[in-house]
Short mmCIF file of C-alpha atoms in Angstrom, two decimals:
data_model
loop_
_atom_site.label_atom_id
_atom_site.label_comp_id
_atom_site.label_asym_id
_atom_site.label_seq_id
_atom_site.Cartn_x
_atom_site.Cartn_y
_atom_site.Cartn_z
CA UNK A 1 -7.53 6.80 -43.90
CA UNK A 2 -10.46 7.94 -46.03
CA UNK A 3 -11.98 11.44 -45.84
CA UNK A 4 -15.05 9.96 -44.13
CA UNK A 5 -12.84 8.44 -41.43
CA UNK A 6 -10.84 11.63 -40.99
CA UNK A 7 -14.07 13.58 -40.43
CA UNK A 8 -15.17 11.15 -37.71
CA UNK A 9 -11.94 10.95 -35.75
CA UNK A 10 -11.95 13.06 -32.60
CA UNK A 11 -8.71 14.67 -31.49
CA UNK A 12 -7.17 12.47 -28.81
CA UNK A 13 -4.55 13.48 -26.27
CA UNK A 14 -2.88 10.29 -24.99
CA UNK A 15 -2.15 12.01 -21.68
CA UNK A 16 -5.89 12.35 -21.06
CA UNK A 17 -8.53 9.80 -20.21
CA UNK A 18 -11.88 9.82 -22.01
CA UNK A 19 -15.11 8.17 -20.97
CA UNK A 20 -17.83 8.08 -23.63
CA UNK A 21 -21.26 7.18 -22.25
CA UNK A 22 -24.98 7.56 -22.92
CA UNK A 23 -26.02 10.81 -21.25
CA UNK A 24 -29.73 10.01 -21.78
CA UNK A 25 -29.48 6.88 -19.65
CA UNK A 26 -29.97 7.81 -15.97
CA UNK A 27 -28.09 4.70 -14.79
CA UNK A 28 -25.10 5.45 -17.05
CA UNK A 29 -25.11 9.11 -16.07
CA UNK A 30 -25.13 8.34 -12.34
CA UNK A 31 -22.49 5.62 -12.69
CA UNK A 32 -19.98 7.95 -14.37
CA UNK A 33 -20.81 10.66 -11.83
CA UNK A 34 -20.13 8.48 -8.79
CA UNK A 35 -17.31 6.15 -9.83
CA UNK A 36 -14.02 7.47 -8.45
CA UNK A 37 -11.07 6.62 -10.64
CA UNK A 38 -9.89 10.16 -11.37
CA UNK A 39 -7.27 9.94 -8.59
CA UNK A 40 -5.53 7.17 -10.52
CA UNK A 41 -5.79 8.62 -14.02
CA UNK A 42 -5.88 12.39 -13.54
CA UNK A 43 -8.17 14.43 -15.76
CA UNK A 44 -11.11 12.46 -17.17
CA UNK A 45 -13.06 13.96 -20.02
CA UNK A 46 -16.67 12.78 -19.77
CA UNK A 47 -18.26 12.68 -23.20
CA UNK A 48 -22.00 12.39 -23.62
CA UNK A 49 -22.39 10.32 -26.78
CA UNK A 50 -25.72 12.04 -27.48
CA UNK A 51 -23.81 15.28 -28.04
CA UNK A 52 -20.67 13.92 -29.72
CA UNK A 53 -21.48 12.48 -33.15
CA UNK A 54 -17.80 12.32 -34.11
CA UNK A 55 -17.11 10.02 -31.15
CA UNK A 56 -20.09 7.81 -31.97
CA UNK A 57 -18.95 7.45 -35.60
CA UNK A 58 -15.29 6.93 -34.62
CA UNK A 59 -16.13 4.24 -32.09
CA UNK A 60 -18.50 2.51 -34.49
CA UNK A 61 -15.62 2.32 -37.02
CA UNK A 62 -13.48 0.80 -34.25
CA UNK A 63 -16.13 -1.91 -33.71
CA UNK A 64 -17.36 -0.38 -30.45
CA UNK A 65 -21.01 0.67 -30.84
CA UNK A 66 -22.12 2.69 -27.83
CA UNK A 67 -25.43 0.85 -27.59
CA UNK A 68 -23.32 -2.16 -26.57
CA UNK A 69 -21.51 -0.25 -23.84
CA UNK A 70 -19.59 2.79 -22.76
CA UNK A 71 -15.99 3.29 -23.87
CA UNK A 72 -13.01 4.19 -21.73
CA UNK A 73 -9.92 5.50 -23.51
CA UNK A 74 -7.05 5.24 -21.05
CA UNK A 75 -3.32 5.47 -21.79
CA UNK A 76 -4.11 5.32 -25.50
CA UNK A 77 -6.03 2.02 -25.16
CA UNK A 78 -9.74 1.53 -25.80
CA UNK A 79 -11.90 -0.45 -23.37
CA UNK A 80 -15.50 -1.16 -24.38
CA UNK A 81 -18.51 -2.42 -22.44
CA UNK A 82 -17.59 -4.98 -19.78
CA UNK A 83 -13.88 -4.27 -20.31
CA UNK A 84 -14.45 -0.56 -19.61
CA UNK A 85 -16.33 -1.26 -16.37
CA UNK A 86 -13.67 -3.77 -15.32
CA UNK A 87 -10.82 -1.32 -16.03
CA UNK A 88 -12.57 1.47 -14.12
CA UNK A 89 -13.02 -0.87 -11.14
CA UNK A 90 -9.30 -1.65 -11.18
CA UNK A 91 -8.47 2.07 -11.26
CA UNK A 92 -11.10 3.26 -8.77
CA UNK A 93 -10.28 4.23 -5.23
CA UNK A 94 -12.28 2.49 -2.54
CA UNK A 95 -13.73 5.56 -0.82
CA UNK A 96 -17.47 5.44 -0.26
CA UNK A 97 -19.90 2.56 -0.39
CA UNK A 98 -20.57 2.91 -4.13
CA UNK A 99 -16.90 2.58 -5.09
CA UNK A 100 -16.31 -0.31 -2.70
CA UNK A 101 -19.34 -2.14 -4.11
CA UNK A 102 -18.47 -1.57 -7.77
CA UNK A 103 -14.83 -2.47 -7.17
CA UNK A 104 -15.92 -5.68 -5.45
CA UNK A 105 -18.30 -6.59 -8.27
CA UNK A 106 -16.27 -5.54 -11.28
CA UNK A 107 -12.65 -6.20 -10.35
CA UNK A 108 -13.23 -9.80 -11.44
CA UNK A 109 -13.21 -10.04 -15.23
CA UNK A 110 -15.31 -13.22 -15.07
CA UNK A 111 -18.00 -11.71 -12.82
CA UNK A 112 -18.05 -8.52 -14.91
CA UNK A 113 -18.50 -10.61 -18.07
CA UNK A 114 -21.43 -12.39 -16.44
CA UNK A 115 -23.12 -9.26 -15.04
CA UNK A 116 -22.60 -6.90 -17.97
CA UNK A 117 -25.22 -8.42 -20.32
CA UNK A 118 -27.75 -8.21 -17.49
CA UNK A 119 -26.88 -4.54 -16.89
CA UNK A 120 -27.13 -3.83 -20.62
CA UNK A 121 -30.58 -5.43 -20.74
CA UNK A 122 -31.68 -3.32 -17.78
CA UNK A 123 -30.32 -0.19 -19.51
CA UNK A 124 -32.29 -1.01 -22.65
CA UNK A 125 -35.45 -1.59 -20.60
CA UNK A 126 -34.91 1.71 -18.79
CA UNK A 127 -34.47 3.60 -22.08
CA UNK A 128 -37.62 1.92 -23.47
CA UNK A 129 -39.60 2.81 -20.32
CA UNK A 130 -38.46 6.41 -20.53
CA UNK A 131 -39.23 6.45 -24.28
CA UNK A 132 -35.66 7.33 -25.17
CA UNK A 133 -34.05 6.02 -28.30
CA UNK A 134 -30.83 4.06 -28.40
CA UNK A 135 -27.78 5.95 -29.61
CA UNK A 136 -27.53 4.19 -32.97
CA UNK A 137 -31.27 4.26 -33.68
#
């Protein structure tokens, strides 16, 4: 590992779950606030990518740019974009209408793969409307 990589690697505890998301995106912020998968995984560390440059750089080196989707680190495995949403749906409890709806939509890998590019386009349009830059801009 080079010095540049060492400086961009956040400290990871494999017993913890991390969710790295765009805190400037209202849709992303509300999604991570309302999705209920903490019962299944325990402590979840929510990381606003806008305030965590080391995570952004680390994930970029892993081939997971945050403008392409949030990242879930669960049980030492990385899930990016559609895979992250799908994994959270599998882990989420079904309490409340929001969690039932997202579980229904995203528990299917095929449906998640179809819907995710649409959601990403809507996120980009929302950021543009709000005059907020993308993370890697």
